[in-house]
CSV table of C-alpha atoms and ligand atoms in Angstrom, one decimal:
chain,number,residue,atom,x,y,z
A,1,MET,CA,-24.2,16.6,11.0
A,2,THR,CA,-22.7,17.1,14.8
A,3,GLU,CA,-20.3,19.6,14.7
A,4,TYR,CA,-16.8,19.0,16.6
A,5,LEU,CA,-15.1,21.4,17.6
A,6,MET,CA,-12.1,21.8,19.6
A,7,ARG,CA,-8.8,23.3,19.0
A,8,THR,CA,-7.6,21.4,16.4
A,9,TRP,CA,-8.8,17.8,15.3
A,10,ALA,CA,-8.9,15.0,12.9
A,11,ASP,CA,-12.1,13.8,11.3
A,12,ILE,CA,-11.9,10.1,10.5
A,13,TYR,CA,-14.8,9.5,8.6
A,14,LEU,CA,-15.2,5.7,8.2
A,15,ASP,CA,-17.9,5.7,5.9
A,16,ARG,CA,-15.5,7.0,3.2
A,17,LEU,CA,-12.8,4.0,4.6
A,18,SER,CA,-15.5,1.7,3.7
A,19,PHE,CA,-16.2,3.1,0.0
A,20,ASN,CA,-12.0,2.4,-0.3
A,21,LEU,CA,-12.3,-0.9,0.5
A,22,HIS,CA,-15.2,-1.4,-1.7
A,23,GLN,CA,-13.6,0.2,-4.6
A,24,ILE,CA,-10.4,-2.0,-4.0
A,25,GLN,CA,-12.4,-5.2,-3.6
A,26,ALA,CA,-13.5,-4.5,-7.1
A,27,THR,CA,-10.2,-3.6,-8.7
A,28,LEU,CA,-8.8,-7.0,-7.4
A,29,PRO,CA,-9.9,-10.2,-9.0
A,30,ALA,CA,-12.0,-12.2,-6.8
A,31,SER,CA,-9.6,-14.3,-5.2
A,32,THR,CA,-7.3,-11.6,-3.7
A,33,LYS,CA,-8.3,-10.5,-0.4
A,34,VAL,CA,-6.9,-6.9,1.1
A,35,MET,CA,-5.1,-6.7,3.9
A,36,GLY,CA,-4.8,-4.0,5.3
A,37,VAL,CA,-1.8,-1.9,6.1
A,38,VAL,CA,-1.9,-0.1,9.3
A,39,LYS,CA,0.8,0.5,10.2
A,40,ALA,CA,2.3,3.9,11.8
A,41,ASP,CA,-1.1,4.5,13.6
A,42,GLY,CA,-3.0,3.9,10.5
A,43,TYR,CA,-1.2,6.4,8.0
A,44,GLY,CA,-1.9,8.4,11.1
A,45,HIS,CA,-5.6,7.8,11.5
A,46,GLY,CA,-5.3,6.2,14.5
A,47,ASP,CA,-4.8,2.1,14.2
A,48,ALA,CA,-7.4,1.1,16.7
A,49,LEU,CA,-10.8,2.7,14.7
A,50,ILE,CA,-9.4,1.9,11.2
A,51,ALA,CA,-8.3,-2.0,12.1
A,52,SER,CA,-12.2,-2.8,13.8
A,53,SER,CA,-13.9,-0.8,10.6
A,54,LEU,CA,-11.9,-2.5,8.5
A,55,GLN,CA,-12.5,-6.2,10.5
A,56,ALA,CA,-15.5,-5.4,10.4
A,57,GLU,CA,-16.1,-5.1,6.6
A,58,GLY,CA,-14.3,-9.0,6.7
A,59,ILE,CA,-10.4,-7.8,6.0
A,60,ASP,CA,-8.9,-10.8,8.0
A,61,PHE,CA,-5.4,-9.8,7.6
A,62,PHE,CA,-3.3,-6.4,8.7
A,63,ALA,CA,0.4,-5.7,8.5
A,64,VAL,CA,2.2,-3.1,11.0
A,65,SER,CA,5.5,-2.3,11.8
A,66,ASN,CA,6.5,-4.0,14.4
A,67,LEU,CA,5.4,-6.0,17.4
A,68,ASP,CA,4.3,-2.5,19.5
A,69,GLU,CA,1.7,-2.0,16.8
A,70,ALA,CA,1.0,-5.4,16.5
A,71,LEU,CA,0.3,-5.6,20.3
A,72,SER,CA,-1.4,-2.7,20.2
A,73,LEU,CA,-4.0,-3.9,17.5
A,74,ARG,CA,-4.5,-7.3,19.5
A,75,SER,CA,-5.6,-4.8,22.9
A,76,SER,CA,-8.0,-3.5,20.0
A,77,GLY,CA,-9.8,-7.0,19.3
A,78,ILE,CA,-8.1,-7.0,16.3
A,79,HIS,CA,-8.8,-11.2,16.4
A,80,GLY,CA,-7.1,-11.7,12.9
A,81,GLU,CA,-3.6,-12.1,10.9
A,82,ILE,CA,-1.3,-9.6,12.3
A,83,LEU,CA,2.1,-9.8,9.9
A,84,ILE,CA,5.0,-7.7,10.8
A,85,LEU,CA,5.7,-6.4,8.1
A,86,GLY,CA,9.9,-5.5,9.5
A,87,PHE,CA,12.4,-6.3,12.3
A,88,THR,CA,11.7,-8.0,15.4
A,89,PRO,CA,14.1,-8.9,17.9
A,90,PRO,CA,14.6,-12.5,18.7
A,91,SER,CA,14.1,-12.1,21.9
A,92,GLN,CA,10.2,-11.6,21.6
A,93,ALA,CA,9.7,-14.7,20.2
A,94,ARG,CA,7.3,-15.7,23.0
A,95,VAL,CA,5.5,-13.1,22.6
A,96,LEU,CA,5.3,-13.2,19.1
A,97,SER,CA,4.2,-16.6,19.3
A,98,GLU,CA,1.6,-16.4,22.0
A,99,LYS,CA,-0.2,-13.6,20.1
A,100,ARG,CA,-0.6,-15.6,17.4
A,101,ILE,CA,1.7,-12.2,15.2
A,102,THR,CA,3.0,-13.1,11.9
A,103,GLN,CA,6.5,-12.6,11.7
A,104,THR,CA,8.4,-11.4,8.6
A,105,VAL,CA,11.6,-13.2,7.7
A,106,PHE,CA,13.9,-11.7,5.1
A,107,SER,CA,17.2,-13.1,5.6
A,108,LYS,CA,19.2,-17.0,6.6
A,109,GLU,CA,20.9,-14.8,9.5
A,110,TYR,CA,17.5,-13.7,11.6
A,111,ALA,CA,15.7,-17.3,10.8
A,112,HIS,CA,18.4,-18.9,12.7
A,113,GLN,CA,18.4,-16.5,14.8
A,114,LEU,CA,14.4,-16.3,15.6
A,115,ASN,CA,14.5,-20.2,15.4
A,116,ASP,CA,16.8,-21.0,18.4
A,117,ALA,CA,15.2,-18.1,20.4
A,118,CYS,CA,12.1,-20.3,20.2
A,119,LEU,CA,13.8,-23.6,20.6
A,120,ALA,CA,15.1,-22.1,23.5
A,121,GLU,CA,11.3,-20.7,24.8
A,122,GLY,CA,9.6,-24.2,24.1
A,123,VAL,CA,7.2,-22.0,21.4
A,124,ARG,CA,6.2,-21.9,17.4
A,125,LEU,CA,5.8,-19.2,15.2
A,126,SER,CA,4.2,-18.7,11.9
A,127,ALA,CA,6.6,-16.6,9.6
A,128,HIS,CA,5.9,-14.8,5.7
A,129,ILE,CA,9.2,-15.1,4.1
A,130,LYS,CA,10.1,-12.0,2.3
A,131,LEU,CA,11.5,-11.7,-0.7
A,132,ASP,CA,13.7,-8.7,-2.2
A,133,SER,CA,12.9,-8.7,-6.2
A,134,GLY,CA,14.4,-5.5,-6.3
A,135,MET,CA,13.1,-3.0,-3.6
A,136,GLY,CA,17.2,-3.3,-2.2
A,137,ARG,CA,15.6,-3.0,1.4
A,138,ILE,CA,15.1,-6.0,3.5
A,139,GLY,CA,15.3,-9.8,1.9
A,140,PHE,CA,16.3,-13.1,0.2
A,141,ILE,CA,18.2,-11.3,-3.2
A,142,GLN,CA,16.1,-12.9,-6.3
A,143,ASP,CA,17.4,-11.9,-9.1
A,144,GLU,CA,19.0,-12.7,-12.6
A,145,SER,CA,22.1,-14.5,-11.7
A,146,ARG,CA,20.9,-15.5,-7.9
A,147,SER,CA,18.5,-17.8,-6.7
A,148,ALA,CA,17.2,-17.9,-3.3
A,149,ALA,CA,15.4,-21.0,-3.1
A,150,GLU,CA,17.6,-23.8,-2.0
A,151,GLU,CA,18.3,-20.7,1.1
A,152,ILE,CA,14.2,-20.4,1.9
A,153,ALA,CA,13.9,-24.1,1.2
A,154,ALA,CA,16.3,-24.6,3.8
A,155,ILE,CA,14.4,-21.8,6.2
A,156,CYS,CA,11.6,-23.4,5.7
A,157,ARG,CA,12.2,-27.2,7.5
A,158,LEU,CA,13.3,-25.1,10.8
A,159,PRO,CA,11.3,-27.1,13.4
A,160,ALA,CA,9.9,-23.4,15.0
A,161,ILE,CA,9.1,-21.7,12.4
A,162,HIS,CA,6.4,-22.4,10.9
A,163,VAL,CA,6.0,-20.4,6.9
A,164,THR,CA,3.0,-19.4,6.0
A,165,GLY,CA,3.8,-17.6,3.7
A,166,ILE,CA,5.7,-15.6,1.1
A,167,PHE,CA,5.9,-11.7,-0.1
A,168,THR,CA,7.6,-9.1,-2.2
A,169,HIS,CA,7.0,-5.4,-2.3
A,170,PHE,CA,7.7,-2.9,-4.9
A,171,SER,CA,10.2,-0.1,-5.4
A,172,SER,CA,8.5,1.9,-8.7
A,173,ALA,CA,4.9,1.0,-9.4
A,174,ASP,CA,3.6,4.2,-8.7
A,175,GLN,CA,5.5,5.2,-12.0
A,176,LEU,CA,3.8,4.7,-15.0
A,177,ASP,CA,7.4,5.6,-17.2
A,178,GLU,CA,8.4,3.3,-19.3
A,179,ALA,CA,11.8,1.7,-17.6
A,180,SER,CA,9.9,1.8,-13.8
A,181,VAL,CA,6.9,-0.1,-15.5
A,182,ALA,CA,9.7,-2.7,-16.8
A,183,TYR,CA,11.3,-2.4,-13.4
A,184,THR,CA,7.8,-4.1,-12.1
A,185,GLN,CA,6.9,-6.0,-14.3
A,186,ARG,CA,10.6,-7.7,-13.5
A,187,GLN,CA,10.2,-7.8,-10.1
A,188,ILE,CA,6.8,-9.7,-10.7
A,189,HIS,CA,8.7,-11.6,-12.9
A,190,LEU,CA,11.4,-12.1,-10.4
A,191,PHE,CA,8.4,-13.1,-8.0
A,192,PHE,CA,6.6,-16.0,-10.0
A,193,ASN,CA,10.4,-17.4,-10.8
A,194,ALA,CA,11.6,-18.0,-6.6
A,195,VAL,CA,7.9,-19.5,-5.8
A,196,GLU,CA,8.2,-21.5,-8.9
A,197,GLN,CA,11.7,-22.6,-7.7
A,198,LEU,CA,10.3,-23.4,-4.0
A,199,GLU,CA,7.6,-26.0,-5.8
A,200,ARG,CA,9.9,-27.7,-7.5
A,201,LEU,CA,11.9,-28.7,-4.5
A,202,GLY,CA,8.7,-29.2,-2.8
A,203,ILE,CA,7.1,-25.8,-0.2
A,204,ARG,CA,4.1,-24.3,-1.2
A,205,PHE,CA,2.6,-21.1,0.2
A,206,GLU,CA,-1.0,-20.5,2.0
A,207,HIS,CA,-0.5,-16.6,1.2
A,208,LYS,CA,1.2,-15.1,-1.6
A,209,HIS,CA,1.2,-11.1,-1.9
A,210,ILE,CA,2.8,-8.7,-3.7
A,211,GLN,CA,0.8,-5.6,-4.5
A,212,ASN,CA,1.3,-1.8,-2.5
A,213,SER,CA,-1.5,0.5,-3.4
A,214,ALA,CA,-0.2,1.1,-6.1
A,215,GLY,CA,0.2,-1.9,-7.6
A,216,ILE,CA,-3.1,-3.1,-7.3
A,217,ALA,CA,-3.8,0.9,-8.8
A,218,PHE,CA,-1.9,-0.1,-12.0
A,219,ARG,CA,-0.9,-4.4,-11.6
A,220,SER,CA,-4.7,-4.7,-10.8
A,221,ASN,CA,-4.6,-8.4,-13.2
A,222,LEU,CA,-1.9,-9.6,-11.5
A,223,HIS,CA,-3.2,-13.4,-10.3
A,224,GLY,CA,-2.7,-16.2,-8.1
A,225,MET,CA,-2.0,-13.5,-5.2
A,226,ASP,CA,-4.2,-14.4,-1.6
A,227,TYR,CA,-3.5,-11.1,-0.5
A,228,ALA,CA,-3.1,-7.8,-2.0
A,229,ARG,CA,-1.4,-4.8,0.8
A,230,ALA,CA,-3.4,-1.8,0.7
A,231,GLY,CA,-2.3,1.5,2.4
A,232,ILE,CA,-2.8,4.4,1.4
A,233,ILE,CA,-5.2,4.0,-1.1
A,234,LEU,CA,-7.2,2.5,1.9
A,235,TYR,CA,-7.4,6.4,3.3
A,236,GLY,CA,-8.4,7.7,-0.1
A,237,ALA,CA,-5.2,8.8,-1.0
A,238,PRO,CA,-3.4,8.2,-4.3
A,239,PRO,CA,0.7,6.5,-3.6
A,240,SER,CA,2.0,9.4,-6.4
A,241,GLY,CA,0.4,12.2,-8.5
A,242,GLU,CA,-0.9,9.0,-11.3
A,243,ALA,CA,-4.2,9.1,-11.7
A,244,LEU,CA,-5.7,6.6,-10.1
A,245,PRO,CA,-8.0,4.2,-12.7
A,246,PHE,CA,-11.2,4.1,-9.6
A,247,ALA,CA,-12.6,6.8,-8.1
A,248,LEU,CA,-11.3,7.6,-3.8
A,249,GLN,CA,-12.8,9.4,-0.7
A,250,PRO,CA,-9.7,10.9,1.9
A,251,VAL,CA,-10.8,9.7,5.5
A,252,MET,CA,-9.3,12.1,6.6
A,253,GLU,CA,-9.9,15.8,7.3
A,254,LEU,CA,-7.8,17.9,9.3
A,255,LYS,CA,-9.3,21.6,11.2
A,256,THR,CA,-8.6,24.3,13.2
A,257,VAL,CA,-10.5,27.0,15.1
A,258,ILE,CA,-9.8,31.3,14.6
A,259,SER,CA,-8.1,32.7,17.8
A,260,MET,CA,-8.2,35.8,17.1
A,261,VAL,CA,-8.9,38.5,14.1
A,262,LYS,CA,-6.8,41.6,14.0
A,263,GLU,CA,-6.1,44.7,11.4
A,264,ILE,CA,-2.9,45.6,10.8
A,265,PRO,CA,-1.6,48.6,8.9
A,266,ALA,CA,1.7,48.7,6.7
A,267,GLY,CA,5.1,47.8,8.0
A,268,CYS,CA,3.9,45.6,10.3
A,269,SER,CA,6.4,42.1,10.5
A,270,ILE,CA,4.4,38.4,11.5
A,271,SER,CA,5.7,35.8,13.7
A,272,TYR,CA,9.2,35.0,14.6
A,273,GLY,CA,12.3,35.8,12.4
A,274,ARG,CA,10.1,38.8,10.4
A,275,THR,CA,10.5,36.9,7.3
A,276,PHE,CA,6.5,38.7,6.3
A,277,VAL,CA,6.2,42.9,6.3
A,278,SER,CA,2.8,44.1,5.2
A,279,THR,CA,3.0,46.4,2.1
A,280,HIS,CA,-0.6,47.8,2.7
A,281,PRO,CA,-3.2,47.1,5.8
A,282,MET,CA,-4.5,43.4,6.1
A,283,ARG,CA,-6.5,41.2,7.9
A,284,ILE,CA,-4.9,38.8,10.0
A,285,ALA,CA,-6.0,35.7,11.1
A,286,THR,CA,-4.3,33.2,14.5
A,287,VAL,CA,-4.8,29.6,14.5
A,288,PRO,CA,-3.7,27.4,17.6
A,289,ILE,CA,-1.8,25.1,14.9
A,290,GLY,CA,1.6,24.1,14.6
A,291,TYR,CA,4.7,22.2,13.6
A,292,ALA,CA,4.1,20.4,17.2
A,293,ASP,CA,0.5,19.0,15.7
A,294,GLY,CA,2.5,17.5,12.6
A,295,TYR,CA,1.7,21.1,10.2
A,296,PRO,CA,5.6,21.8,8.4
A,297,ARG,CA,6.9,24.4,9.1
A,298,LEU,CA,8.1,23.8,5.4
A,299,LEU,CA,4.4,25.5,4.2
A,300,SER,CA,5.5,29.0,6.2
A,301,ASN,CA,4.5,31.8,4.0
A,302,ARG,CA,3.8,28.8,1.2
A,303,GLY,CA,0.2,26.8,2.5
A,304,PHE,CA,-2.5,28.1,2.6
A,305,MET,CA,-5.9,27.2,4.8
A,306,LEU,CA,-10.0,27.2,4.0
A,307,ILE,CA,-12.0,29.9,5.6
A,308,HIS,CA,-15.3,29.9,4.3
A,309,GLY,CA,-14.7,27.9,1.4
A,310,LYS,CA,-11.7,30.0,0.2
A,311,ARG,CA,-8.0,30.0,0.8
A,312,ALA,CA,-6.1,32.8,3.1
A,313,PRO,CA,-2.4,32.5,2.5
A,314,ILE,CA,0.1,31.4,5.7
A,315,LEU,CA,1.9,34.9,6.6
A,316,GLY,CA,5.5,34.0,8.5
A,317,ASN,CA,6.9,31.4,10.1
A,318,ILE,CA,5.2,28.7,11.3
A,319,CYS,CA,5.1,28.2,14.9
A,320,MET,CA,5.0,25.3,17.6
A,321,ASP,CA,1.1,26.0,18.4
A,322,GLN,CA,0.0,28.7,16.0
A,323,LEU,CA,0.2,30.5,13.1
A,324,MET,CA,-1.1,33.4,11.2
A,325,LEU,CA,-3.0,34.2,8.1
A,326,ASP,CA,-3.8,36.2,5.5
A,327,ILE,CA,-8.0,36.9,5.2
A,328,THR,CA,-7.6,40.1,3.7
A,329,SER,CA,-9.4,39.5,1.3
A,330,ILE,CA,-12.4,36.9,2.9
A,331,GLU,CA,-15.6,38.6,4.5
A,332,ASP,CA,-16.9,37.9,7.9
A,333,VAL,CA,-14.4,36.4,9.9
A,334,HIS,CA,-14.3,35.2,13.7
A,335,MET,CA,-13.3,34.0,16.3
A,336,GLY,CA,-14.4,30.3,16.7
A,337,ASP,CA,-14.9,30.3,13.2
A,338,ILE,CA,-13.4,26.8,11.7
A,339,VAL,CA,-10.8,26.5,9.5
A,340,THR,CA,-10.2,23.5,6.9
A,341,VAL,CA,-6.2,22.3,7.3
A,342,VAL,CA,-6.8,19.4,4.5
A,343,GLY,CA,-9.8,19.1,3.3
A,344,GLN,CA,-13.2,20.2,1.9
A,345,ASP,CA,-15.1,23.6,2.0
A,346,GLY,CA,-17.4,24.7,-0.4
A,347,ALA,CA,-15.9,23.9,-3.8
A,348,ASP,CA,-12.4,24.4,-2.9
A,349,ARG,CA,-10.3,21.4,-1.2
A,350,ILE,CA,-6.4,20.8,0.2
A,351,GLY,CA,-5.5,17.5,-0.3
A,352,PHE,CA,-1.8,15.7,1.9
A,353,ASP,CA,-0.7,15.4,-1.4
A,354,GLU,CA,-1.1,19.4,-2.8
A,355,LEU,CA,0.7,19.9,0.6
A,356,ALA,CA,3.6,17.7,0.8
A,357,ALA,CA,4.8,18.8,-3.7
A,358,LEU,CA,4.5,22.4,-1.2
A,359,CYS,CA,7.3,20.7,0.6
A,360,GLY,CA,8.9,18.4,-1.4
A,361,THR,CA,8.2,15.3,0.1
A,362,ILE,CA,5.0,12.6,-0.6
A,363,ASN,CA,1.8,12.6,1.3
A,364,TYR,CA,2.6,10.3,3.3
A,365,GLU,CA,4.7,11.4,5.2
A,366,LEU,CA,2.9,14.8,6.2
A,367,MET,CA,-0.3,11.9,7.1
A,368,CYS,CA,2.1,10.4,9.6
A,369,LEU,CA,3.2,13.5,10.8
A,370,ILE,CA,0.0,14.7,12.4
A,371,GLY,CA,0.6,15.0,16.3
A,372,ARG,CA,-0.1,13.0,19.3
A,373,ARG,CA,-2.0,15.8,20.7
A,374,VAL,CA,-4.4,16.0,17.7
A,375,PRO,CA,-7.6,14.3,19.1
A,376,ARG,CA,-8.7,11.8,16.4
A,377,VAL,CA,-13.0,12.5,16.0
A,378,TYR,CA,-14.4,9.4,14.2
A,379,HIS,CA,-17.7,9.7,11.8
A,380,LYS,CA,-19.4,7.4,10.7
A,381,ASP,CA,-23.7,7.6,9.4
A,382,GLY,CA,-23.5,11.2,9.8
A,383,GLU,CA,-22.8,10.6,13.3
A,384,ILE,CA,-19.4,10.8,15.9
A,385,VAL,CA,-19.4,7.7,17.0
A,386,GLU,CA,-15.8,7.7,19.1
A,387,VAL,CA,-13.5,10.5,19.9
A,388,VAL,CA,-9.9,9.3,20.6
A,389,ASP,CA,-7.5,11.6,22.3
A,390,TYR,CA,-3.5,10.1,22.5
A,391,LEU,CA,-2.9,12.3,25.9
A,392,GLN,CA,-6.0,11.5,27.6
A,393,GLN,CA,-5.4,7.5,27.5
A,394,SER,CA,-3.0,6.3,30.6
A,395,ARG,CA,0.7,5.4,29.6
A,396,CYS,CA,0.2,1.6,30.0
A,397,GLU,CA,-3.4,0.9,28.5
A,398,ASN,CA,-2.5,-1.2,25.4
A,399,ARG,CA,-0.1,-3.2,27.2
A,400,GLY,CA,-2.5,-4.7,29.7
B,1,PLP,C1,4.1,0.2,3.7
B,1,PLP,C2,4.1,-0.7,3.5
B,1,PLP,C3,2.3,-1.3,2.2
B,1,PLP,C4,1.8,-0.4,1.9
B,1,PLP,O1,2.3,0.8,1.1
B,1,PLP,P1,0.7,1.5,0.3
B,1,PLP,O2,1.6,2.2,-0.6
B,1,PLP,O3,0.9,2.3,1.2
B,1,PLP,O4,0.1,0.5,-0.2
B,1,PLP,C5,2.9,-2.6,1.6
B,1,PLP,N1,4.3,-3.6,2.1
B,1,PLP,C6,4.9,-3.4,2.7
B,1,PLP,C7,6.2,-3.7,3.0
B,1,PLP,C8,4.7,-1.6,3.0
B,1,PLP,O5,6.3,-1.6,3.9
């Protein structure tokens, strides 16, 4: 394999993305297609290459969080459907319509504003209805005492909004304790109830979807769904600490290099604030990665990286662009040696989930935090197929 050596970079293995996609497809019923969730720059993996690879695998529906992300996909040559999962200002109705972007409609007020904006612009747009079955975020509220069916049916009759789908979102499908499982089951019931009530009102939906990654993993036998919205599992990471019923391969590995090696005696302090002071002679390596690269400062004196397959603990406070590692027990470390920040090295592996646990957060957040100044290096069939360096791209490239 070609070695890519820079300051700090993210290796993205597209073959592993394909592997994960096939695992997901094998889990779902044959009639349920995968919707590729590529919001937040493809969970930090780069939306353009991730979405294009998925498109080459036959994926025809993508989900993003906002209009800019949707336009970014269009300018990357994504021609399938794109669903915006969140709010888009009604003033953008024309762009939504012209770029064939499907907007989530989650309230009566929003639906009417969108419809009015479309009528004023003389356009029509596609929409999916969002049902709130218990997430408590956005959506038409459906519970045991309130039915959203009448309100949704009225929106389906608005002249400028073409409703093509309906969906809801699980709040705790990643947790397998009894109460969470019952809550997920209730969400499923409420969704099916709403769809049934709407069918009785003469409304049918082409695209129904509920599952996120956790739903795919732990509710794979949900029938009657046209799509499942796969996010984090596409990238090869689990949605929670619960063991998954299928194998995944982590798509991203984060690498940096040793910039300097030194010996220090006892009584030396390392980094800002002198939070680490040596009690014996040590060997220290400095690496050019810091919190501005998205490596959390919370890992100061807590995290570790892999060098020659061995764990090197982080010493002292993490700086904006650099940090120090204890390499006292690792032989033969030199300037230029590759350091695995996240990924496999020899028999050991550091996952986003392990680092997230140390920070008291989740793997999702750490993936999204990987900075813009970290180039993404794409590998396929053992070769580098593309390098995306955000800082070298022209400022308006995506708006052309
Ligand atoms: C982010 C998101 C997803 C994907 O979630 P994962 O847990 O990463 O699979 C699916 N649906 C909605 C509405 C989302 O916001």
